[in-house]
Amino acid sequence: MEGFQIPLLIPVGLFQTKLPQSLGHHKKNTILTAKMAIESRDEFKRILNKENIKLDLEEKGILHLCDNEISLIHGRKVNKWLNEAGLSRKEVSIDEMISIEPSLNLKNFVGGFYTDSDMSGDIHKFTMLLAEACMNKGVTFYYETEIKKINHNKKQPIEPALFIYGAIFEKSLSKRIRCSGALIFIKS
């Protein structure tokens, strides 16, 4: 929506974990996910710069809203983990939230958290321009293609992509792996 410049909002209370036994994994996984997100953001910006991809990128941050004291307490715990991972995220009061986004009606909220480094944009436009940049470098894309086997001469190692975004993997009875999207890099 053109001219619409509100930061992305996520109600923190919706994502609380209810199982105390999962807290050890929750902390570890939260920290690892945040580190991966930071690296992905940096890589995203590197690709934009290197390939001269121009997007309507909004770098206005993200507000996480807490609608009760329990979600605020939980958010403080998660905030420590995110800061430990290297993410700059801070607790903000209702007044600070209104200064970040004056149009918010916060009468049902008790506080929240703000990450100023978050951004949003048109992912479709990005992927189309990235695909164009790849094709200009000689990449060929094969759509709706089943990969049954990869042959190589062992002199040229095959490495999986650093990350596969949005891929859904299934192991079929024939022991083939199917996925909705995959990247394979062959070192030259």
Short mmCIF file of C-alpha atoms in Angstrom, two decimals:
data_model
loop_
_atom_site.label_atom_id
_atom_site.label_comp_id
_atom_site.label_asym_id
_atom_site.label_seq_id
_atom_site.Cartn_x
_atom_site.Cartn_y
_atom_site.Cartn_z
CA MET A 1 0.00 0.00 0.00
CA GLU A 2 1.71 3.18 -1.16
CA GLY A 3 2.36 5.76 1.55
CA PHE A 4 1.53 3.32 4.35
CA GLN A 5 4.52 3.46 6.71
CA ILE A 6 3.65 1.64 9.94
CA PRO A 7 6.20 -0.69 11.51
CA LEU A 8 5.33 -4.37 11.49
CA LEU A 9 3.42 -5.33 14.65
CA ILE A 10 3.46 -8.73 16.35
CA PRO A 11 1.48 -9.41 19.55
CA VAL A 12 4.04 -11.20 21.74
CA GLY A 13 1.43 -12.97 23.88
CA LEU A 14 0.42 -15.15 20.94
CA PHE A 15 3.83 -16.79 20.72
CA GLN A 16 4.49 -17.72 24.35
CA THR A 17 5.63 -21.22 25.11
CA LYS A 18 3.49 -23.03 27.69
CA LEU A 19 5.80 -25.97 28.42
CA PRO A 20 8.48 -25.35 31.08
CA GLN A 21 10.47 -28.42 29.93
CA SER A 22 10.90 -26.84 26.49
CA LEU A 23 12.56 -23.71 27.93
CA GLY A 24 16.13 -25.04 27.54
CA HIS A 25 15.58 -25.71 23.85
CA HIS A 26 13.50 -22.56 23.52
CA LYS A 27 16.41 -20.39 24.67
CA LYS A 28 18.97 -22.17 22.49
CA ASN A 29 16.71 -22.17 19.44
CA THR A 30 15.73 -18.52 19.94
CA ILE A 31 19.39 -17.46 20.10
CA LEU A 32 20.34 -19.55 17.06
CA THR A 33 17.35 -18.29 15.07
CA ALA A 34 18.16 -14.67 15.94
CA LYS A 35 21.80 -15.14 14.89
CA MET A 36 20.65 -16.67 11.62
CA ALA A 37 18.20 -13.79 11.08
CA ILE A 38 20.97 -11.22 11.68
CA GLU A 39 23.26 -13.01 9.21
CA SER A 40 20.39 -13.27 6.70
CA ARG A 41 19.64 -9.55 7.02
CA ASP A 42 23.31 -8.72 6.46
CA GLU A 43 23.50 -11.09 3.48
CA PHE A 44 20.27 -9.61 2.06
CA LYS A 45 21.76 -6.10 2.22
CA ARG A 46 25.05 -7.34 0.73
CA ILE A 47 23.17 -8.90 -2.21
CA LEU A 48 21.12 -5.73 -2.77
CA ASN A 49 24.31 -3.67 -2.88
CA LYS A 50 26.42 -6.08 -4.95
CA GLU A 51 23.71 -6.73 -7.55
CA ASN A 52 22.48 -3.11 -7.52
CA ILE A 53 18.92 -4.26 -6.75
CA LYS A 54 16.65 -1.32 -6.00
CA LEU A 55 13.67 -2.00 -3.75
CA ASP A 56 11.11 0.07 -1.92
CA LEU A 57 12.64 -1.05 1.36
CA GLU A 58 11.17 0.31 4.59
CA GLU A 59 13.66 0.27 7.45
CA LYS A 60 11.33 1.38 10.22
CA GLY A 61 11.77 -1.49 12.66
CA ILE A 62 9.25 -3.76 14.31
CA LEU A 63 7.11 -3.33 17.43
CA HIS A 64 6.15 -6.36 19.51
CA LEU A 65 3.03 -5.53 21.53
CA CYS A 66 2.25 -7.10 24.91
CA ASP A 67 -1.39 -7.19 25.95
CA ASN A 68 -0.83 -8.42 29.51
CA GLU A 69 1.78 -8.54 32.24
CA ILE A 70 2.58 -12.24 31.63
CA SER A 71 3.48 -11.59 27.99
CA LEU A 72 5.59 -8.59 29.05
CA ILE A 73 7.52 -10.72 31.58
CA HIS A 74 8.00 -13.44 28.97
CA GLY A 75 9.10 -10.78 26.46
CA ARG A 76 11.77 -9.57 28.89
CA LYS A 77 13.19 -13.08 29.14
CA VAL A 78 13.19 -13.51 25.35
CA ASN A 79 14.66 -10.02 24.97
CA LYS A 80 17.72 -11.07 27.01
CA TRP A 81 18.23 -14.03 24.70
CA LEU A 82 17.86 -11.89 21.58
CA ASN A 83 20.34 -9.35 22.95
CA GLU A 84 22.69 -12.25 23.74
CA ALA A 85 22.42 -13.28 20.07
CA GLY A 86 23.45 -9.76 19.02
CA LEU A 87 20.03 -8.35 18.14
CA SER A 88 19.45 -4.78 19.27
CA ARG A 89 15.95 -4.98 20.77
CA LYS A 90 14.72 -2.91 23.68
CA GLU A 91 11.68 -2.73 25.92
CA VAL A 92 9.51 0.31 25.22
CA SER A 93 6.78 1.98 27.21
CA ILE A 94 3.35 2.90 25.85
CA ASP A 95 4.56 6.50 25.41
CA GLU A 96 7.62 5.34 23.47
CA MET A 97 5.44 3.10 21.31
CA ILE A 98 3.21 6.06 20.47
CA SER A 99 6.27 8.15 19.58
CA ILE A 100 7.39 5.35 17.21
CA GLU A 101 3.92 5.00 15.67
CA PRO A 102 1.47 7.77 16.66
CA SER A 103 -1.55 6.14 14.97
CA LEU A 104 -1.61 3.13 17.32
CA ASN A 105 -4.50 2.64 19.75
CA LEU A 106 -2.74 1.02 22.71
CA LYS A 107 -5.52 1.05 25.30
CA ASN A 108 -5.43 -2.79 25.52
CA PHE A 109 -1.65 -3.08 25.77
CA VAL A 110 0.79 -2.81 28.69
CA GLY A 111 4.08 -2.34 26.85
CA GLY A 112 6.25 -3.91 24.23
CA PHE A 113 9.59 -4.27 22.54
CA TYR A 114 11.14 -2.50 19.58
CA THR A 115 13.78 -3.69 17.12
CA ASP A 116 14.94 -0.74 15.03
CA SER A 117 16.93 -2.84 12.54
CA ASP A 118 13.94 -4.73 11.14
CA MET A 119 12.73 -3.92 7.65
CA SER A 120 9.99 -4.76 5.21
CA GLY A 121 9.58 -4.68 1.48
CA ASP A 122 8.22 -6.44 -1.57
CA ILE A 123 9.69 -9.97 -1.42
CA HIS A 124 8.21 -10.83 -4.84
CA LYS A 125 10.00 -7.88 -6.44
CA PHE A 126 13.24 -8.87 -4.68
CA THR A 127 13.10 -12.50 -5.82
CA MET A 128 12.28 -11.48 -9.41
CA LEU A 129 15.19 -8.99 -9.52
CA LEU A 130 17.51 -11.52 -7.86
CA ALA A 131 16.52 -14.18 -10.40
CA GLU A 132 17.21 -11.67 -13.20
CA ALA A 133 20.67 -10.91 -11.73
CA CYS A 134 21.39 -14.66 -11.52
CA MET A 135 20.30 -15.25 -15.13
CA ASN A 136 22.58 -12.37 -16.22
CA LYS A 137 25.43 -14.36 -14.65
CA GLY A 138 24.51 -17.50 -16.60
CA VAL A 139 22.26 -19.29 -14.10
CA THR A 140 19.51 -21.46 -15.56
CA PHE A 141 16.39 -22.10 -13.48
CA TYR A 142 14.45 -25.36 -13.84
CA TYR A 143 10.91 -25.17 -12.49
CA GLU A 144 8.62 -28.11 -11.70
CA THR A 145 11.61 -30.45 -12.02
CA GLU A 146 12.18 -33.58 -9.97
CA ILE A 147 15.83 -34.25 -9.11
CA LYS A 148 16.34 -38.00 -8.90
CA LYS A 149 20.12 -38.14 -8.80
CA ILE A 150 23.13 -35.82 -8.90
CA ASN A 151 26.25 -37.12 -10.63
CA HIS A 152 29.57 -35.43 -10.06
CA ASN A 153 33.24 -36.26 -10.43
CA LYS A 154 34.21 -35.72 -6.76
CA LYS A 155 36.74 -33.07 -7.86
CA GLN A 156 34.06 -30.43 -7.68
CA PRO A 157 32.27 -30.66 -4.29
CA ILE A 158 28.54 -30.08 -4.11
CA GLU A 159 27.50 -27.90 -1.20
CA PRO A 160 23.99 -27.19 0.02
CA ALA A 161 22.93 -23.56 0.21
CA LEU A 162 23.62 -21.72 3.45
CA PHE A 163 19.87 -21.65 3.97
CA ILE A 164 16.82 -22.73 2.07
CA TYR A 165 13.99 -20.29 2.70
CA GLY A 166 10.50 -21.69 2.73
CA ALA A 167 11.50 -25.18 1.60
CA ILE A 168 9.25 -28.10 2.51
CA PHE A 169 10.96 -31.47 2.46
CA GLU A 170 9.27 -34.86 2.21
CA LYS A 171 10.88 -38.29 2.26
CA SER A 172 8.91 -40.57 0.01
CA LEU A 173 8.86 -44.37 0.21
CA SER A 174 11.29 -44.49 -2.71
CA LYS A 175 13.83 -42.61 -0.55
CA ARG A 176 13.85 -39.61 -2.84
CA ILE A 177 13.76 -36.21 -1.23
CA ARG A 178 11.23 -33.77 -2.67
CA CYS A 179 11.10 -30.12 -1.76
CA SER A 180 9.30 -27.01 -2.87
CA GLY A 181 12.53 -25.10 -3.37
CA ALA A 182 16.22 -25.93 -3.20
CA LEU A 183 19.53 -24.35 -4.04
CA ILE A 184 22.61 -26.36 -4.91
CA PHE A 185 25.96 -24.63 -5.24
CA ILE A 186 28.83 -26.27 -7.05
CA LYS A 187 32.19 -24.73 -6.26
CA SER A 188 34.11 -23.72 -9.33
#
